[in-house]
Amino acid sequence: MRLSDFNYNLPPELIAQNPLPNRTASRLLVLENNAADIVIKNQQFTDLIDLLNPNDLLVFNDTKVIPARLFGKKESGGAVEVFLERITGETTALAQIRASKSPKPGNKIILGSDDEPFEIEVMGRPDDSDNRFYEIKFSSPCLSLLEKHGQLPLPPYITHEANADDLERYQTVVAKNPGAVAAPTAGLHFDQATLDKVMAKGIKYTTLTLHVGAGTFTPVRTEDLSEHKMHSEWFSIPTETQELIKQTKLAGGKVIAVGTTSLRALESSAAFGIQEGETKLFITPGYEFKVVDQLITNFHLPCSTLLMLVSAFAGVEPIRKAYDHAIQQQYRFFSYGDAMLLTRQ
């Protein structure tokens, strides 16, 4: 398939700029795809529990978004923005650096406030980099410096600066492992009361970790999808989660990925036979899914790798029809938008 097969026209007013007052207040588009017909239903996210069965298993991504955006200046005085891609060690990270001139290895950048400045050193570009990222070294543990001086990174299509509401609502209720620079947004629809109702019905839930990188927003620039270089993300699946998946399958329940990041981690583990590591798995139509039966997801950007993923999962034509329907019905799109429930074709 070609990149142009995954394009669609989205009215900009349908891009959700702010979260709804309550996490569970969004709409839920349910796509039922069987051999005979494609059925699209308009429901509310609060209907989700009625659509699931006892013995089903929800798998969440428990990554936590870090305050990954920093502002400062070069030693020469020029303004600099540093946007972390990932933390690689206690005092080291990969980052994008925006400055008037590209920094060189050994250059120092002064970040933080006037009262509490700190330095990072530019170490250079890693050998396997796609030329966007620099290795940087902090003067002390980077997580504590980010918590004190960093800003929450909102996606590029959200036009306001992060505010107090975003600090709470751009994290899932299961978030606990710091390392992501973008939220696993399907999980944003759940609150603790919903999780309590899930368990009361006999539905289980568990977690894994995939640290979402800035590459999730990188556009595909090649018309031939086979030429696209997929970004890498780190994931870890606990043994307990793997055991719950096995038990669910044996009991005839469904494994339901909450978000494309959970799906990517689960399918990567099955494809490569590992519980933890880097994945560059690029899921496009024709991929044979090995673990996930259903997917809860938000709506994705035109021509994005995530739109290709959901098209592989639910079918290209069903997804096209679902997106056309969502636009006609004025669903809210992207990170703070509405949700979909998809079943594997």
mmCIF file of C-alpha atoms in Angstrom, residues 4-120:
data_model
loop_
_atom_site.group_PDB
_atom_site.id
_atom_site.type_symbol
_atom_site.label_atom_id
_atom_site.label_comp_id
_atom_site.label_asym_id
_atom_site.label_seq_id
_atom_site.Cartn_x
_atom_site.Cartn_y
_atom_site.Cartn_z
ATOM 1 C CA SER A 4 -1.675 8.291 0.000
ATOM 2 C CA ASP A 5 -3.984 5.355 0.850
ATOM 3 C CA PHE A 6 -4.024 6.640 4.438
ATOM 4 C CA ASN A 7 -4.851 10.273 3.833
ATOM 5 C CA TYR A 8 -8.127 11.947 4.774
ATOM 6 C CA ASN A 9 -9.390 15.500 5.129
ATOM 7 C CA LEU A 10 -10.077 16.569 8.708
ATOM 8 C CA PRO A 11 -11.789 19.880 9.492
ATOM 9 C CA PRO A 12 -9.423 21.600 11.948
ATOM 10 C CA GLU A 13 -12.280 22.425 14.304
ATOM 11 C CA LEU A 14 -12.607 18.691 15.077
ATOM 12 C CA ILE A 15 -9.126 18.584 16.647
ATOM 13 C CA ALA A 16 -9.805 18.541 20.401
ATOM 14 C CA GLN A 17 -7.770 21.271 22.067
ATOM 15 C CA ASN A 18 -8.798 20.553 25.646
ATOM 16 C CA PRO A 19 -10.004 17.557 27.632
ATOM 17 C CA LEU A 20 -13.692 17.226 28.479
ATOM 18 C CA PRO A 21 -14.671 18.032 32.083
ATOM 19 C CA ASN A 22 -14.779 14.322 32.969
ATOM 20 C CA ARG A 23 -12.454 11.605 31.676
ATOM 21 C CA THR A 24 -15.315 9.261 30.784
ATOM 22 C CA ALA A 25 -17.468 11.896 29.036
ATOM 23 C CA SER A 26 -16.203 11.158 25.528
ATOM 24 C CA ARG A 27 -18.090 9.381 22.775
ATOM 25 C CA LEU A 28 -17.257 5.843 21.696
ATOM 26 C CA LEU A 29 -17.451 4.762 18.070
ATOM 27 C CA VAL A 30 -17.927 0.984 17.957
ATOM 28 C CA LEU A 31 -16.836 -0.646 14.711
ATOM 29 C CA GLU A 32 -18.240 -4.126 14.149
ATOM 30 C CA ASN A 33 -16.651 -5.765 11.153
ATOM 31 C CA ASN A 34 -17.855 -9.198 10.116
ATOM 32 C CA ALA A 35 -17.857 -11.090 6.853
ATOM 33 C CA ALA A 36 -21.302 -9.830 5.883
ATOM 34 C CA ASP A 37 -21.275 -6.169 6.787
ATOM 35 C CA ILE A 38 -19.571 -3.216 8.432
ATOM 36 C CA VAL A 39 -21.609 -1.853 11.324
ATOM 37 C CA ILE A 40 -20.790 1.472 12.984
ATOM 38 C CA LYS A 41 -22.475 2.422 16.258
ATOM 39 C CA ASN A 42 -22.420 5.743 18.113
ATOM 40 C CA GLN A 43 -22.139 5.136 21.836
ATOM 41 C CA GLN A 44 -20.708 6.770 24.949
ATOM 42 C CA PHE A 45 -17.459 5.711 26.574
ATOM 43 C CA THR A 46 -19.452 4.839 29.699
ATOM 44 C CA ASP A 47 -21.107 2.054 27.627
ATOM 45 C CA LEU A 48 -17.772 0.254 27.298
ATOM 46 C CA ILE A 49 -18.252 -2.071 30.274
ATOM 47 C CA ASP A 50 -21.498 -3.352 28.776
ATOM 48 C CA LEU A 51 -19.563 -4.264 25.627
ATOM 49 C CA LEU A 52 -17.020 -6.378 27.520
ATOM 50 C CA ASN A 53 -17.426 -9.790 29.121
ATOM 51 C CA PRO A 54 -16.230 -11.443 32.333
ATOM 52 C CA ASN A 55 -12.820 -13.088 31.724
ATOM 53 C CA ASP A 56 -11.826 -10.354 29.247
ATOM 54 C CA LEU A 57 -8.514 -8.631 29.963
ATOM 55 C CA LEU A 58 -7.706 -4.941 29.485
ATOM 56 C CA VAL A 59 -3.999 -4.180 29.010
ATOM 57 C CA PHE A 60 -2.933 -0.607 29.821
ATOM 58 C CA ASN A 61 0.341 1.202 29.215
ATOM 59 C CA ASP A 62 1.502 2.548 32.601
ATOM 60 C CA THR A 63 4.159 4.897 31.238
ATOM 61 C CA LYS A 64 4.210 8.386 32.750
ATOM 62 C CA VAL A 65 4.754 11.531 30.679
ATOM 63 C CA ILE A 66 7.819 13.456 31.824
ATOM 64 C CA PRO A 67 8.227 17.265 31.666
ATOM 65 C CA ALA A 68 10.412 16.802 28.615
ATOM 66 C CA ARG A 69 10.649 20.371 27.291
ATOM 67 C CA LEU A 70 13.398 22.674 28.579
ATOM 68 C CA PHE A 71 14.398 26.203 27.613
ATOM 69 C CA GLY A 72 17.734 27.910 28.025
ATOM 70 C CA LYS A 73 20.693 29.411 26.203
ATOM 71 C CA LYS A 74 24.021 28.528 24.705
ATOM 72 C CA GLU A 75 27.219 29.699 26.337
ATOM 73 C CA SER A 76 27.275 32.378 23.652
ATOM 74 C CA GLY A 77 23.835 33.575 24.748
ATOM 75 C CA GLY A 78 21.633 32.269 21.915
ATOM 76 C CA ALA A 79 18.228 30.846 22.805
ATOM 77 C CA VAL A 80 17.861 27.056 22.862
ATOM 78 C CA GLU A 81 14.971 24.633 23.276
ATOM 79 C CA VAL A 82 15.738 21.077 24.376
ATOM 80 C CA PHE A 83 13.058 18.416 23.884
ATOM 81 C CA LEU A 84 13.880 15.023 25.332
ATOM 82 C CA GLU A 85 13.136 11.921 23.299
ATOM 83 C CA ARG A 86 14.050 9.485 26.042
ATOM 84 C CA ILE A 87 16.072 9.101 29.221
ATOM 85 C CA THR A 88 18.939 6.665 28.697
ATOM 86 C CA GLY A 89 20.603 6.769 32.128
ATOM 87 C CA GLU A 90 20.542 8.595 35.437
ATOM 88 C CA THR A 91 22.211 11.658 33.907
ATOM 89 C CA THR A 92 21.955 10.969 30.165
ATOM 90 C CA ALA A 93 19.239 11.316 27.521
ATOM 91 C CA LEU A 94 18.506 11.616 23.832
ATOM 92 C CA ALA A 95 17.025 14.948 22.798
ATOM 93 C CA GLN A 96 16.143 17.242 19.955
ATOM 94 C CA ILE A 97 17.911 20.601 20.234
ATOM 95 C CA ARG A 98 16.485 23.646 18.518
ATOM 96 C CA ALA A 99 18.963 26.487 18.158
ATOM 97 C CA SER A 100 20.125 28.968 15.532
ATOM 98 C CA LYS A 101 23.099 26.702 14.781
ATOM 99 C CA SER A 102 23.488 22.993 15.357
ATOM 100 C CA PRO A 103 25.472 22.316 18.535
ATOM 101 C CA LYS A 104 28.746 20.439 18.403
ATOM 102 C CA PRO A 105 30.090 17.752 20.754
ATOM 103 C CA GLY A 106 31.407 19.373 23.912
ATOM 104 C CA ASN A 107 29.107 22.417 23.702
ATOM 105 C CA LYS A 108 27.398 23.372 26.948
ATOM 106 C CA ILE A 109 23.798 24.593 27.252
ATOM 107 C CA ILE A 110 22.556 26.488 30.288
ATOM 108 C CA LEU A 111 19.029 25.545 31.346
ATOM 109 C CA GLY A 112 16.776 26.138 34.335
ATOM 110 C CA SER A 113 15.946 29.427 35.984
ATOM 111 C CA ASP A 114 18.167 32.424 36.692
ATOM 112 C CA ASP A 115 18.099 31.422 40.363
ATOM 113 C CA GLU A 116 18.821 27.745 39.726
ATOM 114 C CA PRO A 117 20.666 27.301 36.444
ATOM 115 C CA PHE A 118 22.196 23.986 35.449
ATOM 116 C CA GLU A 119 24.230 22.724 32.509
ATOM 117 C CA ILE A 120 23.941 19.962 30.000
#
